Short mmCIF file of C-alpha atoms in Angstrom, two decimals:
data_model
loop_
_atom_site.label_atom_id
_atom_site.label_comp_id
_atom_site.label_asym_id
_atom_site.label_seq_id
_atom_site.Cartn_x
_atom_site.Cartn_y
_atom_site.Cartn_z
CA UNK A 26 -0.09 -0.03 -0.05
CA UNK A 27 2.76 2.43 0.93
CA UNK A 28 4.48 1.82 -2.40
CA UNK A 29 1.25 2.56 -4.26
CA UNK A 30 0.68 5.82 -2.29
CA UNK A 31 4.27 6.87 -2.87
CA UNK A 32 4.08 6.40 -6.62
CA UNK A 33 0.90 8.44 -6.90
CA UNK A 34 2.24 11.22 -4.73
CA UNK A 35 5.37 11.55 -6.82
CA UNK A 36 3.12 11.94 -9.91
CA UNK A 37 1.36 14.77 -8.24
CA UNK A 38 4.19 16.36 -6.41
CA UNK A 39 4.72 19.37 -8.73
CA UNK A 40 1.06 19.96 -9.80
CA UNK A 41 -1.34 19.31 -7.02
CA UNK A 42 -1.96 21.77 -4.20
CA UNK A 43 -4.52 19.68 -2.24
CA UNK A 44 -4.47 15.95 -1.51
CA UNK A 45 -7.18 14.23 0.58
CA UNK A 46 -6.39 10.75 1.93
CA UNK A 47 -9.30 9.05 3.51
CA UNK A 48 -9.42 5.73 5.40
CA UNK A 49 -11.99 2.99 5.07
CA UNK A 50 -11.46 1.86 8.63
CA UNK A 51 -13.85 2.90 11.35
CA UNK A 52 -11.66 2.39 14.40
CA UNK A 53 -8.47 4.34 13.25
CA UNK A 54 -7.20 6.08 10.23
CA UNK A 55 -4.29 3.62 10.00
CA UNK A 56 -3.25 0.73 12.22
CA UNK A 57 0.39 1.05 11.26
CA UNK A 58 2.77 -1.37 9.63
CA UNK A 59 2.27 -5.32 9.70
CA UNK A 60 4.76 -5.85 12.53
CA UNK A 61 3.69 -9.42 12.83
CA UNK A 62 4.91 -10.21 9.37
CA UNK A 63 8.16 -8.16 9.83
CA UNK A 64 8.90 -10.03 13.11
CA UNK A 65 8.22 -13.43 11.58
CA UNK A 66 10.40 -12.57 8.59
CA UNK A 67 13.36 -12.26 10.92
CA UNK A 68 13.40 -16.04 11.07
CA UNK A 69 14.49 -16.06 7.43
CA UNK A 70 17.84 -14.20 6.89
CA UNK A 71 17.03 -13.92 3.16
CA UNK A 72 14.07 -11.70 3.95
CA UNK A 73 16.10 -9.12 5.86
CA UNK A 74 16.58 -6.97 2.76
CA UNK A 75 12.75 -6.79 2.28
CA UNK A 76 12.20 -5.89 5.90
CA UNK A 77 14.60 -2.96 5.53
CA UNK A 78 12.85 -1.83 2.33
CA UNK A 79 9.54 -1.90 4.18
CA UNK A 80 10.87 0.56 6.86
CA UNK A 81 12.61 2.62 4.04
CA UNK A 82 9.29 3.05 2.24
CA UNK A 83 7.56 4.45 5.29
CA UNK A 84 10.24 7.04 5.76
CA UNK A 85 10.42 8.04 2.20
CA UNK A 86 6.55 8.74 2.43
CA UNK A 87 7.42 11.55 4.97
CA UNK A 88 4.41 11.08 7.11
CA UNK A 89 3.93 11.39 10.99
CA UNK A 90 2.76 8.93 13.41
CA UNK A 91 1.63 9.76 17.01
CA UNK A 92 1.80 6.17 18.28
CA UNK A 93 5.06 5.28 20.09
CA UNK A 94 6.28 1.63 19.89
CA UNK A 95 8.19 1.21 23.13
CA UNK A 96 5.92 -1.55 24.15
CA UNK A 97 7.02 -3.80 21.33
CA UNK A 98 10.72 -3.00 21.38
CA UNK A 99 10.75 -0.25 18.97
CA UNK A 100 10.72 3.57 19.19
CA UNK A 101 8.42 6.50 18.19
CA UNK A 102 9.14 6.43 14.37
CA UNK A 103 7.87 7.70 11.02
CA UNK A 104 8.93 11.27 11.83
CA UNK A 105 7.77 11.25 15.53
CA UNK A 106 11.41 12.02 16.75
CA UNK A 107 11.11 15.29 14.77
CA UNK A 108 7.70 16.44 16.09
CA UNK A 109 7.85 15.04 19.70
CA UNK A 110 10.73 17.26 20.75
CA UNK A 111 8.76 20.31 19.37
CA UNK A 112 5.78 19.86 21.71
CA UNK A 113 5.15 22.01 24.67
CA UNK A 114 7.60 21.40 27.54
CA UNK A 115 8.32 17.75 28.21
CA UNK A 116 5.01 16.43 26.69
CA UNK A 117 7.00 14.88 23.80
CA UNK A 118 9.19 12.91 26.16
CA UNK A 119 6.17 11.78 28.11
CA UNK A 120 4.26 10.68 25.04
CA UNK A 121 7.32 8.93 23.52
CA UNK A 122 8.27 6.95 26.67
CA UNK A 123 4.77 5.96 28.04
CA UNK A 124 2.84 5.54 24.68
CA UNK A 125 -0.04 7.60 26.21
CA UNK A 126 -2.88 7.66 23.64
CA UNK A 127 -4.14 11.02 22.48
CA UNK A 128 -7.77 10.92 21.40
CA UNK A 129 -9.89 13.21 19.38
CA UNK A 130 -9.18 16.86 20.20
CA UNK A 131 -6.28 15.78 22.38
CA UNK A 132 -4.05 15.70 19.29
CA UNK A 133 -4.93 19.33 18.62
CA UNK A 134 -4.28 20.54 22.21
CA UNK A 135 -1.06 18.63 22.20
CA UNK A 136 0.14 20.60 19.20
CA UNK A 137 0.40 17.67 16.82
CA UNK A 138 -2.74 18.50 14.64
CA UNK A 139 -3.55 21.84 13.21
CA UNK A 140 -7.32 21.54 13.22
CA UNK A 141 -10.08 19.36 14.65
CA UNK A 142 -13.20 18.64 12.78
CA UNK A 143 -15.94 16.34 14.01
CA UNK A 144 -16.56 13.06 12.14
CA UNK A 145 -20.13 14.04 11.13
CA UNK A 146 -18.74 17.18 9.32
CA UNK A 147 -16.06 15.39 7.23
CA UNK A 148 -18.30 14.84 4.15
CA UNK A 149 -19.14 18.47 4.09
CA UNK A 150 -15.56 19.49 4.59
CA UNK A 151 -14.43 17.27 1.82
CA UNK A 152 -17.06 18.80 -0.50
CA UNK A 153 -15.96 22.31 0.19
CA UNK A 154 -12.34 21.56 -0.21
CA UNK A 155 -12.88 19.87 -3.66
CA UNK A 156 -14.95 22.86 -4.88
CA UNK A 157 -12.22 25.52 -4.02
CA UNK A 158 -11.26 27.49 -6.98
CA UNK A 159 -8.49 29.35 -5.23
CA UNK A 160 -6.62 27.29 -2.54
CA UNK A 161 -7.50 28.76 0.83
CA UNK A 162 -7.51 25.53 2.64
CA UNK A 163 -7.02 27.16 6.09
CA UNK A 164 -10.17 29.27 5.72
CA UNK A 165 -12.34 26.10 5.07
CA UNK A 166 -10.79 24.22 7.90
CA UNK A 167 -11.32 27.04 10.33
CA UNK A 168 -14.95 27.13 9.12
CA UNK A 169 -15.54 23.57 10.23
CA UNK A 170 -13.62 23.62 13.48
CA UNK A 171 -16.02 23.97 16.30
CA UNK A 172 -15.60 26.06 19.39
CA UNK A 173 -13.84 23.83 21.75
CA UNK A 174 -15.21 23.42 25.33
CA UNK A 175 -13.07 20.38 26.09
CA UNK A 176 -10.02 20.40 28.26
CA UNK A 177 -6.71 18.56 27.27
CA UNK A 178 -6.84 15.24 29.05
CA UNK A 179 -3.27 15.81 30.44
CA UNK A 180 -4.00 19.38 31.54
CA UNK A 181 -4.09 18.64 35.20
CA UNK A 182 -0.77 16.71 35.08
CA UNK A 183 1.39 18.97 32.91
CA UNK A 184 3.31 20.27 35.91
CA UNK A 185 4.10 16.69 36.99
CA UNK A 186 5.18 15.88 33.36
CA UNK A 187 7.38 18.91 33.26
CA UNK A 188 8.99 18.27 36.60
CA UNK A 189 9.58 14.40 36.39
CA UNK A 190 10.17 14.05 32.54
CA UNK A 191 12.75 16.79 32.51
CA UNK A 192 15.06 14.48 34.21
CA UNK A 193 18.32 13.79 32.24
CA UNK A 194 18.02 9.98 32.36
CA UNK A 195 15.22 7.46 32.17
CA UNK A 196 16.47 6.12 35.59
CA UNK A 197 15.94 9.56 37.19
CA UNK A 198 12.58 9.96 35.60
CA UNK A 199 11.45 6.85 37.43
CA UNK A 200 13.06 7.89 40.64
CA UNK A 201 11.20 11.24 40.57
CA UNK A 202 7.96 9.44 39.80
CA UNK A 203 8.52 7.17 42.71
CA UNK A 204 8.47 10.14 45.14
CA UNK A 205 5.11 10.99 44.08
CA UNK A 206 2.44 8.70 45.72
CA UNK A 207 -0.39 9.88 43.41
CA UNK A 208 -2.22 7.27 41.42
CA UNK A 209 -1.21 8.94 38.29
CA UNK A 210 2.53 8.79 39.06
CA UNK A 211 2.34 5.12 40.25
CA UNK A 212 0.45 4.17 37.05
CA UNK A 213 3.13 5.69 34.92
CA UNK A 214 5.91 3.94 36.87
CA UNK A 215 4.12 0.55 36.13
CA UNK A 216 3.74 1.55 32.52
CA UNK A 217 7.44 2.51 32.02
CA UNK A 218 8.69 -0.73 33.76
CA UNK A 219 6.69 -2.89 31.28
CA UNK A 220 8.30 -1.27 28.30
CA UNK A 221 11.38 -2.45 26.46
CA UNK A 222 14.25 -0.92 28.59
CA UNK A 223 16.48 -0.41 25.51
CA UNK A 224 13.58 1.24 23.70
CA UNK A 225 13.10 3.69 26.51
CA UNK A 226 16.69 4.70 26.49
CA UNK A 227 16.70 4.99 22.73
CA UNK A 228 13.58 6.98 22.60
CA UNK A 229 14.97 9.43 25.39
CA UNK A 230 18.24 9.94 23.55
CA UNK A 231 16.52 10.38 20.11
CA UNK A 232 14.11 13.08 21.53
CA UNK A 233 16.75 14.80 23.43
CA UNK A 234 19.16 15.03 20.49
CA UNK A 235 16.81 15.63 17.54
CA UNK A 236 15.09 18.90 18.64
CA UNK A 237 17.49 21.02 16.49
CA UNK A 238 17.68 18.55 13.54
CA UNK A 239 15.80 18.79 10.29
CA UNK A 240 13.00 16.34 9.53
CA UNK A 241 15.33 14.70 6.87
CA UNK A 242 18.01 14.10 9.49
CA UNK A 243 15.44 12.68 11.92
CA UNK A 244 14.08 10.21 9.45
CA UNK A 245 17.55 9.07 8.46
CA UNK A 246 18.39 8.44 12.20
CA UNK A 247 15.06 6.63 12.75
CA UNK A 248 15.85 4.34 9.73
CA UNK A 249 19.26 3.48 11.23
CA UNK A 250 17.49 2.64 14.63
CA UNK A 251 14.90 0.55 12.70
CA UNK A 252 17.67 -1.36 10.84
CA UNK A 253 19.65 -2.08 13.97
CA UNK A 254 16.48 -3.37 15.59
CA UNK A 255 16.12 -6.11 13.01
CA UNK A 256 17.61 -9.09 14.95
CA UNK A 257 16.09 -12.40 15.83
CA UNK A 258 17.16 -12.08 19.44
CA UNK A 259 16.24 -8.41 19.79
CA UNK A 260 13.40 -6.68 21.62
CA UNK A 261 11.35 -5.92 18.56
CA UNK A 262 11.03 -9.63 17.79
CA UNK A 263 10.21 -10.45 21.43
CA UNK A 264 7.61 -7.53 21.72
CA UNK A 265 5.76 -8.67 18.71
CA UNK A 266 5.89 -12.33 19.70
CA UNK A 267 4.58 -11.79 23.26
CA UNK A 268 2.08 -9.24 22.57
CA UNK A 269 0.82 -9.88 19.02
CA UNK A 270 1.68 -13.46 17.84
CA UNK A 271 1.70 -15.83 20.79
CA UNK A 272 -0.09 -13.29 22.89
CA UNK A 273 1.24 -14.87 26.15
CA UNK A 274 2.42 -11.42 27.32
CA UNK A 275 5.51 -13.00 28.83
CA UNK A 276 8.04 -10.41 27.79
CA UNK A 277 11.71 -11.19 28.26
CA UNK A 278 13.49 -8.02 27.36
CA UNK A 279 17.23 -7.92 26.72
CA UNK A 280 18.87 -6.13 28.57
CA UNK A 281 16.88 -6.86 31.60
CA UNK A 282 17.88 -3.63 33.52
CA UNK A 283 18.21 0.06 32.58
CA UNK A 284 21.85 0.09 33.88
CA UNK A 285 22.75 -2.58 31.24
CA UNK A 286 21.53 -0.41 28.46
CA UNK A 287 24.92 1.22 28.13
CA UNK A 288 26.19 4.24 26.14
CA UNK A 289 28.29 1.78 24.08
CA UNK A 290 24.95 -0.19 23.18
CA UNK A 291 23.20 3.15 22.27
CA UNK A 292 26.05 4.30 20.24
CA UNK A 293 25.96 1.09 18.20
CA UNK A 294 22.19 1.53 17.68
CA UNK A 295 22.70 5.17 16.49
CA UNK A 296 25.62 4.50 14.32
CA UNK A 297 25.85 5.50 10.64
CA UNK A 298 25.02 2.66 8.29
CA UNK A 299 27.14 1.75 5.25
CA UNK A 300 26.66 4.31 2.47
CA UNK A 301 24.69 1.85 0.27
CA UNK A 302 22.25 1.16 3.13
CA UNK A 303 21.64 4.82 4.34
CA UNK A 304 18.20 6.28 3.69
CA UNK A 305 18.23 8.53 0.67
CA UNK A 306 15.68 11.32 0.65
CA UNK A 307 14.99 14.20 -1.71
CA UNK A 308 15.78 16.84 1.04
CA UNK A 309 14.83 20.12 -0.75
CA UNK A 310 11.42 20.22 0.96
CA UNK A 311 12.51 18.71 4.40
#
């Protein structure tokens, strides 16, 4: 599907000013990549090239995803390491590490989306966008965005997020949370300790270091991280196996403690790939 979308977008790149992409699904716009197939393919060394190409296609599309993957041994990808550091305060770190789900208008309040339009208005919105003679897309979007009486679901916890997730290390974030006896803090400790420990540290480092980088550079680094995650004995395979394939939820992460996720390990994960394997992008617009 990604390859088909990419080929069409390339055809329209220099001529179209408005592109509408709709989803046939009712639960979500996109469920993400088929990680089950990717993990199972790791059992066949000859399929490794195809797996790398699958990740490469996702990055070439230059799209964003707000669903972190630390629970299955990956990291916030598909451009997330570009936009997460640019959210208010330490919200990006919090979302990246915990995988907290933003729903509906929350995505707007978080600063990820530019507009929020209720589902029942989408048909009318599409009609008006397609009948535009002069492209004034923002005017039409503003017309359909209702007055918002909702509150950001994390509004009451923003000070806690700022205080705890501003810590320089994952270990200290957890220590700060432990000093807070509130249900919210204890819940987040439990969430973090269930995640892949290597993914937590990779995510923290990526978000910390990529705030000043271009989107193109962030995508290249994410691709390196994805390629170095593709091992049969790695956390990605284990996470998909335990949560999505066998569904026994008996996760055995490697390493088993945060202190064992060393800088040496992280440096290897972030290392530049051989020239022929590096992600190649048209960077003029990124």
